Amino acid sequence: MGTYYTDEQIHEAIVALESYSPGIWEIMKKMALIAEPDTDEHATEQFAIVRALTVVLPKVSFVAQSQDPFEAQNLLLIDVRKAIRAEIDAAKGRS
């Protein structure tokens, strides 16, 4: 799944996000499907996503312990985005 981190590390990050904000993973998948969010609800959901990512990812063990936490967080963001796309693609394949 991941380019920079293992599946287990990405799963750890997703669990941490869900622990911080239950349901955030589903919101992230939903928002990934919307090309141009333009409602107040979408803006609120985008804020919730950014807030969760900003609060949680720096605290994930392998990010916090890295030599360059900012780079580690950015690489994790890339892998989380890939995980979202993979779940969306898998769901499309099942339907």
Tab-separated table of C-alpha atoms in Angstrom:
chain	number	residue	atom	x	y	z
A	1	MET	CA	0.000	0.000	0.000
A	2	GLY	CA	2.555	2.570	1.092
A	3	THR	CA	5.496	3.997	-0.752
A	4	TYR	CA	7.349	5.331	2.272
A	5	TYR	CA	5.885	3.436	5.210
A	6	THR	CA	4.786	-0.137	5.852
A	7	ASP	CA	1.149	-1.148	5.832
A	8	GLU	CA	1.360	-1.569	9.609
A	9	GLN	CA	2.635	1.986	10.083
A	10	ILE	CA	-0.068	3.394	7.833
A	11	HIS	CA	-2.654	1.378	9.738
A	12	GLU	CA	-1.258	2.776	13.010
A	13	ALA	CA	-1.742	6.298	11.661
A	14	ILE	CA	-5.304	5.542	10.514
A	15	VAL	CA	-6.181	4.050	13.911
A	16	ALA	CA	-4.735	7.132	15.615
A	17	LEU	CA	-6.811	9.401	13.340
A	18	GLU	CA	-9.964	7.416	14.099
A	19	SER	CA	-9.201	7.480	17.804
A	20	TYR	CA	-8.840	11.259	17.710
A	21	SER	CA	-11.894	11.810	15.510
A	22	PRO	CA	-14.201	8.805	15.063
A	23	GLY	CA	-15.486	8.571	11.503
A	24	ILE	CA	-12.717	10.731	10.040
A	25	TRP	CA	-11.519	7.938	7.735
A	26	GLU	CA	-14.936	7.699	6.069
A	27	ILE	CA	-15.077	11.487	5.757
A	28	MET	CA	-11.631	11.472	4.145
A	29	LYS	CA	-12.743	8.854	1.615
A	30	LYS	CA	-15.946	10.784	0.882
A	31	MET	CA	-14.061	14.044	0.393
A	32	ALA	CA	-11.550	12.349	-1.908
A	33	LEU	CA	-14.416	11.661	-4.319
A	34	ILE	CA	-15.599	15.272	-4.465
A	35	ALA	CA	-13.892	17.294	-7.182
A	36	GLU	CA	-14.929	20.739	-6.011
A	37	PRO	CA	-16.380	20.882	-2.518
A	38	ASP	CA	-18.530	23.979	-2.334
A	39	THR	CA	-20.919	23.672	0.562
A	40	ASP	CA	-20.596	24.647	4.200
A	41	GLU	CA	-20.746	20.960	5.087
A	42	HIS	CA	-17.754	20.249	2.836
A	43	ALA	CA	-15.812	23.143	4.335
A	44	THR	CA	-16.545	21.833	7.817
A	45	GLU	CA	-15.437	18.335	6.826
A	46	GLN	CA	-12.250	19.681	5.238
A	47	PHE	CA	-11.480	21.589	8.429
A	48	ALA	CA	-12.036	18.426	10.490
A	49	ILE	CA	-9.665	16.476	8.231
A	50	VAL	CA	-6.940	19.106	8.359
A	51	ARG	CA	-7.318	19.431	12.112
A	52	ALA	CA	-7.080	15.674	12.668
A	53	LEU	CA	-4.051	15.326	10.391
A	54	THR	CA	-2.314	18.296	12.004
A	55	VAL	CA	-2.898	17.083	15.549
A	56	VAL	CA	-2.445	13.335	15.118
A	57	LEU	CA	0.274	12.672	12.553
A	58	PRO	CA	3.095	14.458	14.389
A	59	LYS	CA	2.346	12.273	17.421
A	60	VAL	CA	2.462	8.923	15.596
A	61	SER	CA	5.455	7.112	17.083
A	62	PHE	CA	7.521	6.665	13.935
A	63	VAL	CA	6.973	10.300	12.907
A	64	ALA	CA	7.764	11.722	16.345
A	65	GLN	CA	10.938	9.634	16.576
A	66	SER	CA	12.250	10.377	13.093
A	67	GLN	CA	15.283	12.563	12.436
A	68	ASP	CA	13.131	14.972	10.443
A	69	PRO	CA	9.561	14.860	11.791
A	70	PHE	CA	8.286	17.401	9.254
A	71	GLU	CA	9.487	15.297	6.319
A	72	ALA	CA	8.226	12.121	7.982
A	73	GLN	CA	4.797	13.676	8.419
A	74	ASN	CA	4.677	14.784	4.782
A	75	LEU	CA	5.664	11.322	3.561
A	76	LEU	CA	3.007	9.796	5.801
A	77	LEU	CA	0.422	12.150	4.306
A	78	ILE	CA	1.325	10.811	0.865
A	79	ASP	CA	0.911	7.224	2.026
A	80	VAL	CA	-2.375	7.970	3.801
A	81	ARG	CA	-3.677	9.526	0.586
A	82	LYS	CA	-2.629	6.396	-1.321
A	83	ALA	CA	-4.447	4.247	1.248
A	84	ILE	CA	-7.597	6.299	0.737
A	85	ARG	CA	-7.372	5.877	-3.046
A	86	ALA	CA	-6.734	2.134	-2.669
A	87	GLU	CA	-9.857	1.701	-0.521
A	88	ILE	CA	-11.945	3.747	-2.951
A	89	ASP	CA	-10.658	1.736	-5.902
A	90	ALA	CA	-11.290	-1.541	-4.083
A	91	ALA	CA	-14.835	-0.478	-3.262
A	92	LYS	CA	-15.472	0.450	-6.901
A	93	GLY	CA	-14.204	-2.973	-7.946
A	94	ARG	CA	-16.643	-4.651	-5.584
A	95	SER	CA	-19.673	-2.751	-6.801
